[in-house]
PDB file of N, CA and C in Angstrom:
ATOM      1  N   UNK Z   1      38.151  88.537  93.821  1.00 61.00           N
ATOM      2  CA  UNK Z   1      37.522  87.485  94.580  1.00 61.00           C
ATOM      3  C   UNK Z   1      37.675  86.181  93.805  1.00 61.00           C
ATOM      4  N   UNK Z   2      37.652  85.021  94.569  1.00 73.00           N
ATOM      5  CA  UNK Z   2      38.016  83.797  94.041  1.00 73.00           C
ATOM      6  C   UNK Z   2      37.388  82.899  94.407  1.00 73.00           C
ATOM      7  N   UNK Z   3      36.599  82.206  94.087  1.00 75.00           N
ATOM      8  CA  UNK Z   3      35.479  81.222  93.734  1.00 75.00           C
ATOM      9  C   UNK Z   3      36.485  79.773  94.579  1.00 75.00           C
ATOM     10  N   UNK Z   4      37.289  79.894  93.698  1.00 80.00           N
ATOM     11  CA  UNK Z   4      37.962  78.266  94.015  1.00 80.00           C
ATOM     12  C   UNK Z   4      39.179  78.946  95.623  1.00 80.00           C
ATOM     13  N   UNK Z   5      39.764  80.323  95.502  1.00 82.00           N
ATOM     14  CA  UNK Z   5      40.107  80.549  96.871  1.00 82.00           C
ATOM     15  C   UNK Z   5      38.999  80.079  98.124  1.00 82.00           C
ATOM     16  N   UNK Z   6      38.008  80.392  97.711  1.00 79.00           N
ATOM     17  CA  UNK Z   6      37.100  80.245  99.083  1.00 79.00           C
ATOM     18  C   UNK Z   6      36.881  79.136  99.531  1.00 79.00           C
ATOM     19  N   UNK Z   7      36.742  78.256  98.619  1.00 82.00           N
ATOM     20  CA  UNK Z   7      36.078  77.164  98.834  1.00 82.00           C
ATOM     21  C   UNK Z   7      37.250  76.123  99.033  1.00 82.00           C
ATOM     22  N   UNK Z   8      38.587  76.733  98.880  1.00 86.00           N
ATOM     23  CA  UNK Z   8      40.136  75.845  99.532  1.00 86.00           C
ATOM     24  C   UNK Z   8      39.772  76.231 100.966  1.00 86.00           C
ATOM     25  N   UNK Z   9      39.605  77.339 101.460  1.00 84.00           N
ATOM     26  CA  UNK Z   9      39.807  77.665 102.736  1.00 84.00           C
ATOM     27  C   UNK Z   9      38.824  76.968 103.746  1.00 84.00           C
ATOM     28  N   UNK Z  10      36.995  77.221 102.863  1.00 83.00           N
ATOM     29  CA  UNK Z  10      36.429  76.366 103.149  1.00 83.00           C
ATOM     30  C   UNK Z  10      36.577  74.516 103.509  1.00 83.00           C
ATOM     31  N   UNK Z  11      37.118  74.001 102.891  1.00 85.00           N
ATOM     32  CA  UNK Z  11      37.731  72.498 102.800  1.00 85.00           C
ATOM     33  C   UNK Z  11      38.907  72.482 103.529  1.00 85.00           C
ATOM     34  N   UNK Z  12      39.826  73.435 104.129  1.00 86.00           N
ATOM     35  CA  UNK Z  12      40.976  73.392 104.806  1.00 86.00           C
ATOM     36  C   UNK Z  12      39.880  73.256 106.350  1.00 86.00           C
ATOM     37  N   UNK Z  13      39.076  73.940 106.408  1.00 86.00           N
ATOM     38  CA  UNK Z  13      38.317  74.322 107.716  1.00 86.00           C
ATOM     39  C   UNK Z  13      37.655  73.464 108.419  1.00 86.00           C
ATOM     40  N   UNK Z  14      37.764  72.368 107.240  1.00 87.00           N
ATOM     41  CA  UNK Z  14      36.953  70.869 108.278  1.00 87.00           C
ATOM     42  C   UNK Z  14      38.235  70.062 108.615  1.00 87.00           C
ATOM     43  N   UNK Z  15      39.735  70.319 108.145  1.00 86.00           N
ATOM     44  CA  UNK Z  15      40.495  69.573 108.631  1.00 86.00           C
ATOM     45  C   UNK Z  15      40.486  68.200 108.496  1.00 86.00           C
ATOM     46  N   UNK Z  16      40.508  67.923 107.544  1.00 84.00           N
ATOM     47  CA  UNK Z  16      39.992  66.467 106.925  1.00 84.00           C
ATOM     48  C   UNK Z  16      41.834  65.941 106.848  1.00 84.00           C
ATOM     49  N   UNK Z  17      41.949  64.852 107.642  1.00 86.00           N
ATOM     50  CA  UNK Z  17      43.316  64.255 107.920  1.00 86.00           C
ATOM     51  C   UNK Z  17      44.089  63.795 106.208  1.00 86.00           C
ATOM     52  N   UNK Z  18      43.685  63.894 105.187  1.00 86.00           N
ATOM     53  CA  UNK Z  18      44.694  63.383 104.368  1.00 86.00           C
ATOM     54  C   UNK Z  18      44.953  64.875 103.246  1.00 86.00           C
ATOM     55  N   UNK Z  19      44.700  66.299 103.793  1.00 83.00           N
ATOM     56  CA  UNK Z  19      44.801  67.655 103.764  1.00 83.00           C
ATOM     57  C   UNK Z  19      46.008  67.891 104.223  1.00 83.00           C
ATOM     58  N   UNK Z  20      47.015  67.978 103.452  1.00 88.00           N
ATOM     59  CA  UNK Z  20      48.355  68.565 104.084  1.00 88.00           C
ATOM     60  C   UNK Z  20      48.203  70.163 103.680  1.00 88.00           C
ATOM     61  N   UNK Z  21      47.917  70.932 102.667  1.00 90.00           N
ATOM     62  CA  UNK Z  21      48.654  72.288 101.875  1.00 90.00           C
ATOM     63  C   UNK Z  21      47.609  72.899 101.332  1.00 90.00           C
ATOM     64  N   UNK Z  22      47.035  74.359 101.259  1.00 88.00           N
ATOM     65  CA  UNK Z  22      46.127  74.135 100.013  1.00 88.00           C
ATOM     66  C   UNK Z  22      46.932  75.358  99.479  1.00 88.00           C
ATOM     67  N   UNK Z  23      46.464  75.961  98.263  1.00 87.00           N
ATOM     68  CA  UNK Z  23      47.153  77.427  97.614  1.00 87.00           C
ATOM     69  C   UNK Z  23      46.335  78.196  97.216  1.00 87.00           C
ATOM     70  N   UNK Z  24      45.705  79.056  98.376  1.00 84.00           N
ATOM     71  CA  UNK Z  24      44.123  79.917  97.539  1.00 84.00           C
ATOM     72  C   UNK Z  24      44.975  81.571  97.050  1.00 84.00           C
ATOM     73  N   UNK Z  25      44.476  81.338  95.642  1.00 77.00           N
ATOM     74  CA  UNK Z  25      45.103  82.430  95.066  1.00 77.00           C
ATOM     75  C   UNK Z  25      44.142  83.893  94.826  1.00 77.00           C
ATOM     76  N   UNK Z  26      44.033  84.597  95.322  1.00 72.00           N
ATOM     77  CA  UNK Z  26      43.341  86.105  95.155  1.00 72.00           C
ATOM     78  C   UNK Z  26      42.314  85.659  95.907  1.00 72.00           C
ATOM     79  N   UNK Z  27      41.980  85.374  96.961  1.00 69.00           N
ATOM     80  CA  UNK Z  27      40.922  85.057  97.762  1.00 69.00           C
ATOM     81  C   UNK Z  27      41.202  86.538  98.273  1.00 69.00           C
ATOM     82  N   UNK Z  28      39.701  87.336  98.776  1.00 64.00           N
ATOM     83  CA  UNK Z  28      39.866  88.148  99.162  1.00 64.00           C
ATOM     84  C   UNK Z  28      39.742  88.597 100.842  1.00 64.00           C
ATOM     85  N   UNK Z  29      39.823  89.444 101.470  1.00 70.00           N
ATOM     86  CA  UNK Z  29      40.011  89.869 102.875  1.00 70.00           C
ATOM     87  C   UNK Z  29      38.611  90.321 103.386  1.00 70.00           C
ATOM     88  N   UNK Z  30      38.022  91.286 102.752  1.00 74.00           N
ATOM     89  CA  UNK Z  30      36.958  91.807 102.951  1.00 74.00           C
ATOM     90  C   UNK Z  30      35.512  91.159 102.579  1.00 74.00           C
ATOM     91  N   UNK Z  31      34.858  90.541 102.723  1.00 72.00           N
ATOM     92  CA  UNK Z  31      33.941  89.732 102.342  1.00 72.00           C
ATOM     93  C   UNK Z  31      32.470  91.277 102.098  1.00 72.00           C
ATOM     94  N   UNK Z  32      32.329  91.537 103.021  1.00 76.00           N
ATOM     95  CA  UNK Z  32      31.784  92.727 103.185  1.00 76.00           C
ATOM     96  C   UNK Z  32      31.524  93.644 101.609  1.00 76.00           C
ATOM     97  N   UNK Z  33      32.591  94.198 101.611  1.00 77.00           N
ATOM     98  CA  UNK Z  33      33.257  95.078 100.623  1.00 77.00           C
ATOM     99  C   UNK Z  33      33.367  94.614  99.126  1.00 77.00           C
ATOM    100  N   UNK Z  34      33.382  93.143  99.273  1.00 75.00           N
ATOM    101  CA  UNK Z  34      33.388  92.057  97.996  1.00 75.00           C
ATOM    102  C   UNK Z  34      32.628  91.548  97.377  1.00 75.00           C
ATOM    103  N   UNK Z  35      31.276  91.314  98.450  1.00 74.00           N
ATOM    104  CA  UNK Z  35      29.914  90.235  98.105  1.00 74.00           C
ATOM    105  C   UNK Z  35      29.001  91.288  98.389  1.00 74.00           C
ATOM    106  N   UNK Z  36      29.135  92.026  99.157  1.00 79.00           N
ATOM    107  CA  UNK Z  36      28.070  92.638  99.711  1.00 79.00           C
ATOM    108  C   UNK Z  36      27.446  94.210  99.074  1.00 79.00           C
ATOM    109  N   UNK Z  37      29.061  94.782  98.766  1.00 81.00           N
ATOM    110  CA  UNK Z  37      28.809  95.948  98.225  1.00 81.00           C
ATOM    111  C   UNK Z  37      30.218  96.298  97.562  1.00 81.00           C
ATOM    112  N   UNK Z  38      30.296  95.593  96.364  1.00 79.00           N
ATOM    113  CA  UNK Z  38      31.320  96.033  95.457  1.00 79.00           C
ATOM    114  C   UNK Z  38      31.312  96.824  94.868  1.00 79.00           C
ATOM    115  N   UNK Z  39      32.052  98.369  95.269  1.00 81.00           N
ATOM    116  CA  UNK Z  39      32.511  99.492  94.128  1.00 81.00           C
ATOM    117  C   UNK Z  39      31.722 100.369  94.807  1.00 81.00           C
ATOM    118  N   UNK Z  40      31.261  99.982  96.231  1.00 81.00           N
ATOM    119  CA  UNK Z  40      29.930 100.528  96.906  1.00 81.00           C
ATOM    120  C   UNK Z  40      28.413 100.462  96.805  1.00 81.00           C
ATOM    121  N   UNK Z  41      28.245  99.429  96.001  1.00 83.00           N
ATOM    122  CA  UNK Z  41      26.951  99.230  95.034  1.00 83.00           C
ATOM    123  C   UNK Z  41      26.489  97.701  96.055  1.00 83.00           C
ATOM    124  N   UNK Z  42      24.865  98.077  96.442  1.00 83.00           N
ATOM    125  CA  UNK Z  42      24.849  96.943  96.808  1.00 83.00           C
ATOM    126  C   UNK Z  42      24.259  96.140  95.858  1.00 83.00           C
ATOM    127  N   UNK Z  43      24.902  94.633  96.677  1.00 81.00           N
ATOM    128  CA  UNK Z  43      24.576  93.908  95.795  1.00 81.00           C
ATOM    129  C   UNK Z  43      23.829  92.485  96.118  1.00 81.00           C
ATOM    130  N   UNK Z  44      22.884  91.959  95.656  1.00 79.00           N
ATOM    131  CA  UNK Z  44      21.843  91.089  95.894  1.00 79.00           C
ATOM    132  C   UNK Z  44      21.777  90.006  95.588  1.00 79.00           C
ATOM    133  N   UNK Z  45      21.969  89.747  94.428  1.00 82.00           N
ATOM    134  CA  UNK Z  45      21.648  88.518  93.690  1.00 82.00           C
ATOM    135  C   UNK Z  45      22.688  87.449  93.501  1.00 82.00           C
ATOM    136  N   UNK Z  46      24.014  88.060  93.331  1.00 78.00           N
ATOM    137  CA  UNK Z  46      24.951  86.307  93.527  1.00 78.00           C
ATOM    138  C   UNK Z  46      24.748  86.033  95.171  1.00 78.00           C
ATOM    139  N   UNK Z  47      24.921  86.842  96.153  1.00 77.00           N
ATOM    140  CA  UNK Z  47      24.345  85.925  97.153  1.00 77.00           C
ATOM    141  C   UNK Z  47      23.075  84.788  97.491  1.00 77.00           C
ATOM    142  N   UNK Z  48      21.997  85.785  96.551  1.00 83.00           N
ATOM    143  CA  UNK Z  48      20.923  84.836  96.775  1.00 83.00           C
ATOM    144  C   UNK Z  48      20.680  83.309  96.262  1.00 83.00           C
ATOM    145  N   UNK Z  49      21.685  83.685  94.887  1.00 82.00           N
ATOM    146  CA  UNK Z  49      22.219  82.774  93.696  1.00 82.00           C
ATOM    147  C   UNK Z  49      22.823  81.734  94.709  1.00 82.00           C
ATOM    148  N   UNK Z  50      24.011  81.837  95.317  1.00 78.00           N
ATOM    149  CA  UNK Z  50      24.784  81.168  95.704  1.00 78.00           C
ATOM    150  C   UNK Z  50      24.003  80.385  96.876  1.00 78.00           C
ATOM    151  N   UNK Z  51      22.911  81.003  97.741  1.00 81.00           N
ATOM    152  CA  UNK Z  51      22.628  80.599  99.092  1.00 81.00           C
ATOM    153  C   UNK Z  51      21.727  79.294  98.369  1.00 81.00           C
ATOM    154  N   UNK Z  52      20.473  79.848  97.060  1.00 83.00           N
ATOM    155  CA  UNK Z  52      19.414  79.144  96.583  1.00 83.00           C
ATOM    156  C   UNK Z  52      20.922  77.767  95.693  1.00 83.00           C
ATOM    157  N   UNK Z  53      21.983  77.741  95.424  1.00 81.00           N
ATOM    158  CA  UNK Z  53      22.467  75.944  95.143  1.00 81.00           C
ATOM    159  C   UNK Z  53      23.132  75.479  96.123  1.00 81.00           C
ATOM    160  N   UNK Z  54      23.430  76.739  97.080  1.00 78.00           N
ATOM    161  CA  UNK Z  54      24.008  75.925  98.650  1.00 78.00           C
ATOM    162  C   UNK Z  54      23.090  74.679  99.282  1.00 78.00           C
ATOM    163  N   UNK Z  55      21.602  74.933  99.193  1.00 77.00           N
ATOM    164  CA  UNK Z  55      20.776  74.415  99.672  1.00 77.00           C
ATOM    165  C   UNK Z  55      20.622  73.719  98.445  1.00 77.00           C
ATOM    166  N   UNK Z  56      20.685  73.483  97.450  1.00 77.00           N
ATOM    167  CA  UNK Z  56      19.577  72.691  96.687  1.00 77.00           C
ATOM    168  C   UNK Z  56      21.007  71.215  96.779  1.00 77.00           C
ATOM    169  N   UNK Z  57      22.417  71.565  97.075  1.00 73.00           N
ATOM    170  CA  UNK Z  57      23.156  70.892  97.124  1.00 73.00           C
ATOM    171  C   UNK Z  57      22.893  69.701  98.595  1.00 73.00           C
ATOM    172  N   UNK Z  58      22.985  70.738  99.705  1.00 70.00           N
ATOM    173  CA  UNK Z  58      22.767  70.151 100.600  1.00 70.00           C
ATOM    174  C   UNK Z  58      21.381  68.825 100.485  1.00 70.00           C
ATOM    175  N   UNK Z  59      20.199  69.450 100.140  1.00 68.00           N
ATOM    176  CA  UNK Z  59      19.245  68.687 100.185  1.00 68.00           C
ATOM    177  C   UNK Z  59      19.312  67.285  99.539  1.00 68.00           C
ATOM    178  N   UNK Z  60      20.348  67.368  98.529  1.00 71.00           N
ATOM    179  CA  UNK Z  60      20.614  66.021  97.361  1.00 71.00           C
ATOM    180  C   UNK Z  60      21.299  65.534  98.221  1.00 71.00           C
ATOM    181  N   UNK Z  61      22.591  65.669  98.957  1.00 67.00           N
ATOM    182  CA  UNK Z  61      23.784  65.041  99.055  1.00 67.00           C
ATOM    183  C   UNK Z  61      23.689  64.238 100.563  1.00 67.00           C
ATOM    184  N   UNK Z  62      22.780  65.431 101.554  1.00 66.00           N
ATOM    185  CA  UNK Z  62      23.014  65.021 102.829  1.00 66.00           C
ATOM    186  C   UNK Z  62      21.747  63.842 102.805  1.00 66.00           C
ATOM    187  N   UNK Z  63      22.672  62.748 104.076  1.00 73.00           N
ATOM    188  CA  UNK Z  63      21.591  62.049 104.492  1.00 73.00           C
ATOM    189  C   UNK Z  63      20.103  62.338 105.148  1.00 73.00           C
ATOM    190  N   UNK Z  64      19.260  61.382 105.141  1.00 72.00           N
ATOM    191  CA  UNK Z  64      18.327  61.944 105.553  1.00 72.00           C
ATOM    192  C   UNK Z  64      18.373  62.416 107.360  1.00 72.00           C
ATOM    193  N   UNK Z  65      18.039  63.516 107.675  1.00 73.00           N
ATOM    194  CA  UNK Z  65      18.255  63.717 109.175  1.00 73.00           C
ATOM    195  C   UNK Z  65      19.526  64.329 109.718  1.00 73.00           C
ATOM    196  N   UNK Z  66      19.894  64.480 108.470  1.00 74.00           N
ATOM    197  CA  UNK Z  66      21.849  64.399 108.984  1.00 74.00           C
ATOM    198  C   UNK Z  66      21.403  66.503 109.359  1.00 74.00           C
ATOM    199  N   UNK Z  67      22.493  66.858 110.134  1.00 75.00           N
ATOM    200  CA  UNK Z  67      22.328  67.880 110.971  1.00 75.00           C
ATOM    201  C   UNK Z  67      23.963  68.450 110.207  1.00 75.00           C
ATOM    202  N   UNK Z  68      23.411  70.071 110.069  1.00 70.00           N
ATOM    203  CA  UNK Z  68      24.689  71.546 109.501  1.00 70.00           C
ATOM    204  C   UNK Z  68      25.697  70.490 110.700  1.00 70.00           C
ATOM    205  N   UNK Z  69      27.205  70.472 110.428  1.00 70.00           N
ATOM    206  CA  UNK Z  69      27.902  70.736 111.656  1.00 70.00           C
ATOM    207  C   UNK Z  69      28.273  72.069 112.595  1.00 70.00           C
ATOM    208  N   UNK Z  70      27.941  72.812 111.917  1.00 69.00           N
ATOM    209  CA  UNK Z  70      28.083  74.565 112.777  1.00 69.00           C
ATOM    210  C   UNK Z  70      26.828  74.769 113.056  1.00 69.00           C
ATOM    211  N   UNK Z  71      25.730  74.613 112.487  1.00 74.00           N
ATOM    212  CA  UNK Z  71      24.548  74.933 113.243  1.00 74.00           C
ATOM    213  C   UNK Z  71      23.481  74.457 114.047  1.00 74.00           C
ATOM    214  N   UNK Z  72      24.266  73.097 113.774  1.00 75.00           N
ATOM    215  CA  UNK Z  72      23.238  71.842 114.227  1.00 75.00           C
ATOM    216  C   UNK Z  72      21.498  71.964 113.477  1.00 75.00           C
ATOM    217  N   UNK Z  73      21.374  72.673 112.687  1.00 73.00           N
ATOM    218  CA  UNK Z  73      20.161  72.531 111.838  1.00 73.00           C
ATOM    219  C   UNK Z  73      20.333  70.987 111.304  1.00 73.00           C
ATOM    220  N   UNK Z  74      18.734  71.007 110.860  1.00 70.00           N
ATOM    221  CA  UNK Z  74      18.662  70.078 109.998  1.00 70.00           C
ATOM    222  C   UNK Z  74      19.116  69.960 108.494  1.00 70.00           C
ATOM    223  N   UNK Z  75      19.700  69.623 107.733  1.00 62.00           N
ATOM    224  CA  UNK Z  75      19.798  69.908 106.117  1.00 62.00           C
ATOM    225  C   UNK Z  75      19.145  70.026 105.262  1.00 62.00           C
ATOM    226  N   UNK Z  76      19.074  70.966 104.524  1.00 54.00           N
ATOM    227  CA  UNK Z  76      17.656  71.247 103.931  1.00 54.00           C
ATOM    228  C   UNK Z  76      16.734  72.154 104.013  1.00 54.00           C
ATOM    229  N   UNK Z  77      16.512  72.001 105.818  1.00 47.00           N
ATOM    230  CA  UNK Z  77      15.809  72.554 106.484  1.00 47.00           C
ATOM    231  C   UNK Z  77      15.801  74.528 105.750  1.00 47.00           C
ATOM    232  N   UNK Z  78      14.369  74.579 105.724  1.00 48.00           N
ATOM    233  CA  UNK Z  78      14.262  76.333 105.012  1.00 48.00           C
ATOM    234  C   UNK Z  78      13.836  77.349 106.613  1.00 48.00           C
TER     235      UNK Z  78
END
């Protein structure tokens, strides 16, 4: 799994016009199988890890009021 794969694919996905190419290397297929339960083991905590600076990011960066574009939530919003 690849940290910086995901997050190319992620940034390819908003289609931002001066984005020609990206090169995500060992990004994986199964997200499931990868994050969720690697080796069959579930697993808990880098998700929670990851969800608890997803948000602490959002809350700094976005304007005030400004709305997810996929979910139309508010930012921040718990």
């Amino acid at each position: 799994m690849s940290y910086l794969a995901l997050t190319q694919w992620r940034a390819a996905s908003t289609r931002p016009p001066s984005f020609r190419a990206i090169v995500p290397w060992e990004g994986f297929t199964d997200a499931y199988r990868v994050l969720v339960r690697p080796g069959g083991v579930r697993e808990n905590g880098f998700l929670r890890l990851w969800d608890l600076g997803l948000r602490k990011v959002r809350q700094t960066y976005s304007p005030p009021g400004a709305r997810h574009p996929h979910t139309g939530m508010r930012q921040g919003a718990r």
